[in-house]
PDB file of C-alpha atoms in Angstrom:
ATOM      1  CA  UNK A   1       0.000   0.000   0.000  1.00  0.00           C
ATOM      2  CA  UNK A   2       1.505   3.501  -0.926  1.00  0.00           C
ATOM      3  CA  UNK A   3       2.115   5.721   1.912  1.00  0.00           C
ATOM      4  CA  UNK A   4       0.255   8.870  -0.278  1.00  0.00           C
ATOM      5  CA  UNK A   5      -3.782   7.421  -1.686  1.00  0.00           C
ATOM      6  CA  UNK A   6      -5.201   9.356  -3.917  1.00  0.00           C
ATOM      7  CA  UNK A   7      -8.172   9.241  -6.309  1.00  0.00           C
ATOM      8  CA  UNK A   8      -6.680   9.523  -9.816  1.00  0.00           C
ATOM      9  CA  UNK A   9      -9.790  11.031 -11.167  1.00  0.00           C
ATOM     10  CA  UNK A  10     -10.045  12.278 -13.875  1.00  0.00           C
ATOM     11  CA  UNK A  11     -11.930  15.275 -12.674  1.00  0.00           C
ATOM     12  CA  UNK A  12     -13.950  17.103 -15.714  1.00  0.00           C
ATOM     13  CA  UNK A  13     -15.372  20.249 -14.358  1.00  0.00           C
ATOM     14  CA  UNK A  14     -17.067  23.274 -16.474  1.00  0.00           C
ATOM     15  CA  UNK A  15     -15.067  26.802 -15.877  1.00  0.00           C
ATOM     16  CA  UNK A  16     -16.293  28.542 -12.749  1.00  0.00           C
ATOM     17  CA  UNK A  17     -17.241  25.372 -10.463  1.00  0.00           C
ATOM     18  CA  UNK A  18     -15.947  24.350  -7.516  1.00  0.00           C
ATOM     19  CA  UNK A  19     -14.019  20.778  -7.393  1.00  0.00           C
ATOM     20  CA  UNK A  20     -12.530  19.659  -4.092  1.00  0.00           C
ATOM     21  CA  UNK A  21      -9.391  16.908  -4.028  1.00  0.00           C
ATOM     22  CA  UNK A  22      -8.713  14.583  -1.043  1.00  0.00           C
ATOM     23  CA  UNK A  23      -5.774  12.524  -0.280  1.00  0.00           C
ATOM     24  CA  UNK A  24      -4.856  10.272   2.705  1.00  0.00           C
ATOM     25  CA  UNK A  25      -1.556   9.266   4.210  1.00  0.00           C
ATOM     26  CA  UNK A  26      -0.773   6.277   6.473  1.00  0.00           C
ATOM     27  CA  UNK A  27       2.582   7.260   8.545  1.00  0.00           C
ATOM     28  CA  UNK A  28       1.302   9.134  11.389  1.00  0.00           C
ATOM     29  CA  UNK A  29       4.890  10.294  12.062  1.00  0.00           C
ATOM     30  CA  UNK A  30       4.628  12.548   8.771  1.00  0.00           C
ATOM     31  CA  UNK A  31       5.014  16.042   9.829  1.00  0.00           C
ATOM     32  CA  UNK A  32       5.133  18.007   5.997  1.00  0.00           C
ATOM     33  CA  UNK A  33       2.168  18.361   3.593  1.00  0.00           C
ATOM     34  CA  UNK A  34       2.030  19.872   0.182  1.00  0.00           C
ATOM     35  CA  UNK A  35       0.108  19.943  -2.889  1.00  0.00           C
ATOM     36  CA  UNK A  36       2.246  19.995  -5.974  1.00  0.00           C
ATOM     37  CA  UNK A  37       0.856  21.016  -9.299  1.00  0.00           C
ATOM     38  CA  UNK A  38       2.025  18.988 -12.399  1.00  0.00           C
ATOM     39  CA  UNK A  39       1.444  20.100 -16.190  1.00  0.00           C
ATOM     40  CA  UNK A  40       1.518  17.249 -18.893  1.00  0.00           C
ATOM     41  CA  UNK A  41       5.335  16.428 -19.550  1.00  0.00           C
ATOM     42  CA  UNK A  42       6.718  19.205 -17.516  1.00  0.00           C
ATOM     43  CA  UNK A  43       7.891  18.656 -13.955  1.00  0.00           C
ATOM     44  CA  UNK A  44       5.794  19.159 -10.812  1.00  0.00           C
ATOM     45  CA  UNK A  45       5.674  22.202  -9.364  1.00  0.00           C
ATOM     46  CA  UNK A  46       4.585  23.720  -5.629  1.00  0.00           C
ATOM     47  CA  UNK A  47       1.128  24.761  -5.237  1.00  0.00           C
ATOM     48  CA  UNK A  48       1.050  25.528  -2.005  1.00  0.00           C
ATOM     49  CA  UNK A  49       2.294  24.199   2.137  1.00  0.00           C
ATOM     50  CA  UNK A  50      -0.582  22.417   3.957  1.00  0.00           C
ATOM     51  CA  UNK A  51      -1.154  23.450   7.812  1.00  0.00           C
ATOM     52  CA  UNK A  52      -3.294  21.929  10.662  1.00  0.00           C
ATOM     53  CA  UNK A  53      -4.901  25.791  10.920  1.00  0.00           C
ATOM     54  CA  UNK A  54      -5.522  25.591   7.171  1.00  0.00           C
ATOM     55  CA  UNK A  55      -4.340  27.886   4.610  1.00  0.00           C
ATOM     56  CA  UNK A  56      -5.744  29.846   1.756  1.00  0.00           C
ATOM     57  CA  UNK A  57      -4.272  31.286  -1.292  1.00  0.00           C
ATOM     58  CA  UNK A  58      -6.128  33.049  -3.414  1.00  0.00           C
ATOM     59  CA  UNK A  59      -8.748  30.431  -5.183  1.00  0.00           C
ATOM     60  CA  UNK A  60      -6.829  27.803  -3.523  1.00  0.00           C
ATOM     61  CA  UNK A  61      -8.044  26.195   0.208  1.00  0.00           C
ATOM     62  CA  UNK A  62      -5.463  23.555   1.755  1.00  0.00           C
ATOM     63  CA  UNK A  63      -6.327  21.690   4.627  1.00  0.00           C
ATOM     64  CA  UNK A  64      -5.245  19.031   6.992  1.00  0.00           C
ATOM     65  CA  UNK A  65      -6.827  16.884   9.525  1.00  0.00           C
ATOM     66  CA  UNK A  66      -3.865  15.225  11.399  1.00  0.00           C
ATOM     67  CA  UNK A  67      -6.473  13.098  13.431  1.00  0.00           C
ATOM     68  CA  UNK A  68      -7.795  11.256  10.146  1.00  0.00           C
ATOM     69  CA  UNK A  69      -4.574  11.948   8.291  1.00  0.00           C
ATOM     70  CA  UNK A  70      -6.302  13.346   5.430  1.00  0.00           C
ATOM     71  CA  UNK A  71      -5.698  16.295   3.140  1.00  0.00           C
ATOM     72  CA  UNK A  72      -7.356  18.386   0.903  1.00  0.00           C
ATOM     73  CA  UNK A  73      -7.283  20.671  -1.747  1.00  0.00           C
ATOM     74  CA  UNK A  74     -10.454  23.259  -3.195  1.00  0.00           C
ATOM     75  CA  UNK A  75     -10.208  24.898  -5.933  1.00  0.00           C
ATOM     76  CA  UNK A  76     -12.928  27.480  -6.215  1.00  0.00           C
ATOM     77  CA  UNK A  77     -13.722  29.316  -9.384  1.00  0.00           C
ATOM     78  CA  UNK A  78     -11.865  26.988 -11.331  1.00  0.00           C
ATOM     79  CA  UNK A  79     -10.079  28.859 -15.007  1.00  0.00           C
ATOM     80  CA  UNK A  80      -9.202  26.574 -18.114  1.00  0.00           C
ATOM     81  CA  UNK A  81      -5.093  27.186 -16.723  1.00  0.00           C
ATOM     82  CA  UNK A  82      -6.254  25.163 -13.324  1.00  0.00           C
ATOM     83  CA  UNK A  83      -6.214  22.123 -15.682  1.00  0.00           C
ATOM     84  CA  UNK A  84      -3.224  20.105 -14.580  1.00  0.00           C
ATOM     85  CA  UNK A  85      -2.637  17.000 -12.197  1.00  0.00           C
ATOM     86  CA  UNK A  86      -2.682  17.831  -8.274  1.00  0.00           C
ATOM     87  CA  UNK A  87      -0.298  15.720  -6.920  1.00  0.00           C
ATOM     88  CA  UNK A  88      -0.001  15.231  -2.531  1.00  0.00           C
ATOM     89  CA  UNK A  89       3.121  15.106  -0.871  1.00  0.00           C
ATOM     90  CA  UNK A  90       3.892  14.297   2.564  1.00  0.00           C
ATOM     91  CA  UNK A  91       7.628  14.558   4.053  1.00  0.00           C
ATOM     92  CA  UNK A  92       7.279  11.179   6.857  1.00  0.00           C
ATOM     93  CA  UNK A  93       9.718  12.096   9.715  1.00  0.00           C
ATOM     94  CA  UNK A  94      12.021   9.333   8.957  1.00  0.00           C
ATOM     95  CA  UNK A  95      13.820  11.523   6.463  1.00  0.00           C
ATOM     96  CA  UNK A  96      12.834  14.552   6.927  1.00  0.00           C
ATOM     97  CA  UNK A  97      13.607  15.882   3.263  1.00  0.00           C
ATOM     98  CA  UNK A  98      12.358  12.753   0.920  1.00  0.00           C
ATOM     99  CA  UNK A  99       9.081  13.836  -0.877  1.00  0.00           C
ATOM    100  CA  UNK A 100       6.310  10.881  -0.516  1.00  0.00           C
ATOM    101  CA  UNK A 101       4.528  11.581  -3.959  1.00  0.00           C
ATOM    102  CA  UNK A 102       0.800  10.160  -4.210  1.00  0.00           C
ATOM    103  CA  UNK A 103      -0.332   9.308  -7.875  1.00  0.00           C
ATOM    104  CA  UNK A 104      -2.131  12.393  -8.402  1.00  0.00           C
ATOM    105  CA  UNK A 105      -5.403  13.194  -9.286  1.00  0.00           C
ATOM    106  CA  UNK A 106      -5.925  14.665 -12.944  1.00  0.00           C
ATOM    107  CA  UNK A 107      -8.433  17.535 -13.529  1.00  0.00           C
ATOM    108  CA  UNK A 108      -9.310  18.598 -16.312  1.00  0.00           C
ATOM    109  CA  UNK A 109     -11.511  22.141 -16.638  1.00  0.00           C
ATOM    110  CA  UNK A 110     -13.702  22.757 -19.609  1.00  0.00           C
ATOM    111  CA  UNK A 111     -15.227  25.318 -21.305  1.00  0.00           C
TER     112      UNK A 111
ATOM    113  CA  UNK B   1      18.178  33.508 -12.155  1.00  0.00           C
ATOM    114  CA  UNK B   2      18.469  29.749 -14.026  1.00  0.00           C
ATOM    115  CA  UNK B   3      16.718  27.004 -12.579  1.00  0.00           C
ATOM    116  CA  UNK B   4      17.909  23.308 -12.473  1.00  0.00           C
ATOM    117  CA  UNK B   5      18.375  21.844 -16.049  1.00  0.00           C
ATOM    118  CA  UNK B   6      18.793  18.139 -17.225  1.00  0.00           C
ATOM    119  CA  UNK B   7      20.004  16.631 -19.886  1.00  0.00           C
ATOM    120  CA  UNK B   8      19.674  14.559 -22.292  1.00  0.00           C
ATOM    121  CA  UNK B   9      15.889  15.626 -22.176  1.00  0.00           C
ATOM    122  CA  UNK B  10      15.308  12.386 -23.980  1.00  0.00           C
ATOM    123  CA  UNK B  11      17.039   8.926 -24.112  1.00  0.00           C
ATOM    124  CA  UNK B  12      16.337   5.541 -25.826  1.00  0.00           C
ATOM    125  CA  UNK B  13      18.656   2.549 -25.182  1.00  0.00           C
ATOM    126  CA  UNK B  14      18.382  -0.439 -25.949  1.00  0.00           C
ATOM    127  CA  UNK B  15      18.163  -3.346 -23.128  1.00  0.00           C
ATOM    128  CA  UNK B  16      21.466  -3.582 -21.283  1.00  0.00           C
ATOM    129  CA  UNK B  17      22.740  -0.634 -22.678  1.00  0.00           C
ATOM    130  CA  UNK B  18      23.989   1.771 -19.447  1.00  0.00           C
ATOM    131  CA  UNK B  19      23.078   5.566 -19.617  1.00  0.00           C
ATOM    132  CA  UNK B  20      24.280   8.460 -17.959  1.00  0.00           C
ATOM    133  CA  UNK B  21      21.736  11.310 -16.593  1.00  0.00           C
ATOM    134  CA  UNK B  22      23.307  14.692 -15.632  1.00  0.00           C
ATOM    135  CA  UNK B  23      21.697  17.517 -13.269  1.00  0.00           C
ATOM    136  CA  UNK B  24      22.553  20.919 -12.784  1.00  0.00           C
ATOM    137  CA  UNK B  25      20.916  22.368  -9.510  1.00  0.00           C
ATOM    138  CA  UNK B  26      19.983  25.634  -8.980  1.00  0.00           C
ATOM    139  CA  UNK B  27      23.843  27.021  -8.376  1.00  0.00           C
ATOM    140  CA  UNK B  28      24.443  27.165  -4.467  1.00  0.00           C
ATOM    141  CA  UNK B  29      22.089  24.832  -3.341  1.00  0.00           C
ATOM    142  CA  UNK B  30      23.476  22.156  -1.276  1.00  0.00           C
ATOM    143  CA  UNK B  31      21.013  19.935  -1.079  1.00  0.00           C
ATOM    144  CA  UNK B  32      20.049  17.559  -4.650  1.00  0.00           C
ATOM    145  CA  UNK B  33      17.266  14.954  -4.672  1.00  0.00           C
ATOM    146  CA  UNK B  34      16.743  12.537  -7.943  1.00  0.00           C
ATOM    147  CA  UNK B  35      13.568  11.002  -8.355  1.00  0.00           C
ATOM    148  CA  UNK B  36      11.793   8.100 -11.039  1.00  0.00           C
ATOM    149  CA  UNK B  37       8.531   9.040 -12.132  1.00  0.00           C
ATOM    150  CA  UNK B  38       6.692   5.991 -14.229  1.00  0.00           C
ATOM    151  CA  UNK B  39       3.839   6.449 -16.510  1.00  0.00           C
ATOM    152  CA  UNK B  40       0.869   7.446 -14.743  1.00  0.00           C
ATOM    153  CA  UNK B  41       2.137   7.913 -11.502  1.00  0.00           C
ATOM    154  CA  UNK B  42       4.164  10.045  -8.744  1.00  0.00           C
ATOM    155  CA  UNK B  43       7.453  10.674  -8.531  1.00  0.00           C
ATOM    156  CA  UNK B  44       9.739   8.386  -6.434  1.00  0.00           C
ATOM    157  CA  UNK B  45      12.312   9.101  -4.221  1.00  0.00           C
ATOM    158  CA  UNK B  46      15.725   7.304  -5.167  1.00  0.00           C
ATOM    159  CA  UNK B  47      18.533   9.698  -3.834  1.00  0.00           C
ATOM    160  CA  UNK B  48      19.668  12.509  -1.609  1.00  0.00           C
ATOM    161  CA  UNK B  49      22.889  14.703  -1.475  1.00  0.00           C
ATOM    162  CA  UNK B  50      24.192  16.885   1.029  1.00  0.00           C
ATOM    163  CA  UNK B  51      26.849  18.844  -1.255  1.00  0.00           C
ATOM    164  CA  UNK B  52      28.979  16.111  -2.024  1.00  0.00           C
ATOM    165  CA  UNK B  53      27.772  13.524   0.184  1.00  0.00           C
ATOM    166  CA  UNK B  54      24.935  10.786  -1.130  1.00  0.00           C
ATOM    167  CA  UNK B  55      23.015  10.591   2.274  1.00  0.00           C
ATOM    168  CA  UNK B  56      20.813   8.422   1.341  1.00  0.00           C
ATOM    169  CA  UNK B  57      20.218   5.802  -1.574  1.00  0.00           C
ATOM    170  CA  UNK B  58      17.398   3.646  -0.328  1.00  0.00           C
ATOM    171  CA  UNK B  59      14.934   4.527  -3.049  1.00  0.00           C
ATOM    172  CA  UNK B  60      17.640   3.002  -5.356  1.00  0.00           C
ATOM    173  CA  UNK B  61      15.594   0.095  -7.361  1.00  0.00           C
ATOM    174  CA  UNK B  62      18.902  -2.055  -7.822  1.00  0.00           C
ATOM    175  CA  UNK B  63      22.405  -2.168  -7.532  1.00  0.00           C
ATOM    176  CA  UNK B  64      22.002  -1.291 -11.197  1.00  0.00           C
ATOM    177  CA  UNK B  65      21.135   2.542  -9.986  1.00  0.00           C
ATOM    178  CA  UNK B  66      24.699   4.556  -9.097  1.00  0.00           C
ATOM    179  CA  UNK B  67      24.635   8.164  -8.466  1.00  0.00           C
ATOM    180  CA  UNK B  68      27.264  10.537  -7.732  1.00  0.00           C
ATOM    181  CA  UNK B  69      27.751  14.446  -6.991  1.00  0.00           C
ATOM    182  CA  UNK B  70      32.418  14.261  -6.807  1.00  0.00           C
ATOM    183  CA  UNK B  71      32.353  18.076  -6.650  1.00  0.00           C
ATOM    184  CA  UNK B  72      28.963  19.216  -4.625  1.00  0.00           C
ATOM    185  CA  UNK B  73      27.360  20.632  -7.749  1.00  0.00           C
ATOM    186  CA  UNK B  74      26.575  18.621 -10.739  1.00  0.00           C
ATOM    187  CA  UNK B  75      25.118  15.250 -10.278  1.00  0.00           C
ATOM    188  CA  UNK B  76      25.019  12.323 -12.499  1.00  0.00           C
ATOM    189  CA  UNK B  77      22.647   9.009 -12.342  1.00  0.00           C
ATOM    190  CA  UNK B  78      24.040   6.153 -14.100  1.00  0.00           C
ATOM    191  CA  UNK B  79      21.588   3.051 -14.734  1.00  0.00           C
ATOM    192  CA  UNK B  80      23.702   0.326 -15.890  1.00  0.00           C
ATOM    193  CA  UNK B  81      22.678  -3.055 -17.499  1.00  0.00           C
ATOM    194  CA  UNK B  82      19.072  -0.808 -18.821  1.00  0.00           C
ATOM    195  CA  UNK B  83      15.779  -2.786 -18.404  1.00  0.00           C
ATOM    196  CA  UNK B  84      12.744  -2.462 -19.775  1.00  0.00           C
ATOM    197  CA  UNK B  85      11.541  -1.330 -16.319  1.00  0.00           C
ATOM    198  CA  UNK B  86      13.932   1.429 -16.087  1.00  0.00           C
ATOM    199  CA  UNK B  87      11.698   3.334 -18.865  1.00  0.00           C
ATOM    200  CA  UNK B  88      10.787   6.457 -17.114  1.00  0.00           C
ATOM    201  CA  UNK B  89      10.854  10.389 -16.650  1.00  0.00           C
ATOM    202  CA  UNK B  90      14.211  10.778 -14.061  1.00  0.00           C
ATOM    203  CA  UNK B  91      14.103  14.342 -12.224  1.00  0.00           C
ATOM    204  CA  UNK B  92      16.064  16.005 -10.347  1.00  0.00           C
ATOM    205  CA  UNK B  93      15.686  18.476  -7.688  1.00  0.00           C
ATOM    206  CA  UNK B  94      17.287  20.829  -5.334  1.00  0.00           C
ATOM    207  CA  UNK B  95      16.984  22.923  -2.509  1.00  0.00           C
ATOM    208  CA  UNK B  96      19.107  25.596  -0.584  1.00  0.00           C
ATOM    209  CA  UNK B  97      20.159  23.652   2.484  1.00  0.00           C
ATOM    210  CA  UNK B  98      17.945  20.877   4.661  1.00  0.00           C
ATOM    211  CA  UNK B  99      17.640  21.342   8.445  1.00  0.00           C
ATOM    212  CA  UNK B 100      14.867  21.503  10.736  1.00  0.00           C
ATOM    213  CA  UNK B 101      12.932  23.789   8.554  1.00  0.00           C
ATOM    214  CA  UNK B 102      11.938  22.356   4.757  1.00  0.00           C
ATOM    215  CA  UNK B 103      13.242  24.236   2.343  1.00  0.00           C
ATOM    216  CA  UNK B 104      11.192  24.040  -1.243  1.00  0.00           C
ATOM    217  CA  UNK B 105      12.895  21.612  -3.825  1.00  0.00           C
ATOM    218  CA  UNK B 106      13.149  23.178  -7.440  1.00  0.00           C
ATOM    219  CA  UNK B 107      12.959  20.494  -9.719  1.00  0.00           C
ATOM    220  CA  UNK B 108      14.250  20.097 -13.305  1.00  0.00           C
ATOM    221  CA  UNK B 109      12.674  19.090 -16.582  1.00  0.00           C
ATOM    222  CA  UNK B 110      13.464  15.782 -16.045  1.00  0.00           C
ATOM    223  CA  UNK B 111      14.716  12.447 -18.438  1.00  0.00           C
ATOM    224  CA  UNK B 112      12.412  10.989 -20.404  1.00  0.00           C
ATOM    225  CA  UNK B 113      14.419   7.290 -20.764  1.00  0.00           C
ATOM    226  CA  UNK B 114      12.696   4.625 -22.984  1.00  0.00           C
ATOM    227  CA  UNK B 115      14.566   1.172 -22.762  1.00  0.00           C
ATOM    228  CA  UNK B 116      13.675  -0.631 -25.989  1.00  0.00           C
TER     229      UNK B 116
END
């Protein structure tokens, strides 16, 4: 079982709506979160940290529930350049710098 | 300023060829990171440096996989022996130092290595 489950989608979603991504992690010891964004055949990028308080950036909402070790990403208002895959990371405290990739989840906004 | 670069961007080899993958980081970061990403799925760890020192090589799929950074800059991945399961996008990434807090890894445009 991967350390990083996520649903692979793909998401199709009509410009404007509101699509939500959730990922789950299974080493309770993992103390980094991240969403990374990653274009077809270009290399993944940061979206944005994950906190415990949750964090906001602009159309983007991150959270994190430590207690279900579960994370999630909203995208609200979503713009034909959102489409991309949303990959979760988690850094497990065993190595403190190795990114723990999860498959990704593919979205794909339409007209 | 640049930002880490790979190269070849491409490579085909044929089975039991080896291959060698270069990285330039992002110049002064210490730390570099390579990772395998297979069709369809996330990237996978399979090294760390700490300037000149590989830290860690667990991720490393077989004693096939040798990587090396002699000068704390450039790195290279060599795959000897290719196998068909090799075929994959190899990046690279790096990040200004590692300590208690995470610092972002930049990554490169990766490999793309098909092993016919």
């Amino acid at each position: 079982r991967k350390e990083v489950e996520q649903d692979p989608g793909p998401f199709n979603v009509p410009e404007g709506a509101t699509v939500a991504f959730n990922c789950t992690y299974s080493n309770s010891a993992s103390q980094s979160f991240f969403w990374y964004r990653q274009d077809c055949r270009k290399e993944p990028k940061l979206l944005m940290s994950v906190y415990s308080s949750g964090n906001e950036d602009g159309r983007f909402t991150a959270q994190l529930n430590r207690a279900s070790q579960y994370i999630s990403l909203l995208i609200r208002d979503s713009k034909l350049s959102d489409s991309a895959t949303y990959l979760c990371v988690v850094i497990s405290s065993n190595s403190g710098y190795a990114l723990n990739f999860g498959k990704g989840t593919s979205l794909l906004v339409t007209p | 300023g640049a930002g880490v670069s790979q190269s070849p961007r491409y490579k085909v080899a044929k089975r039991g060829q080896d291959v060698a993958l270069r990285c330039d980081p992002i110049s002064g970061h210490v730390s570099l990171f390579w990772y395998q990403q297979a069709l369809g799925q996330g990237p996978e760890f399979l090294t760390y440096f700490q300037n000149e020192a590989q830290l860690d090589k667990s991720g490393l799929p077989s004693d096939r996989f040798f990587a090396e950074r002699p000068e704390g800059s450039v790195s290279t991945l060599k795959i000897q022996r290719t196998q068909q399961e090799d075929s994959a996008v190899y990046l690279c990434a790096s990040s200004l130092a590692w300590g208690d807090r995470y610092n972002e890894q930049f990554f490169g445009p990766g490999t793309r290595l098909t092993v016919l």
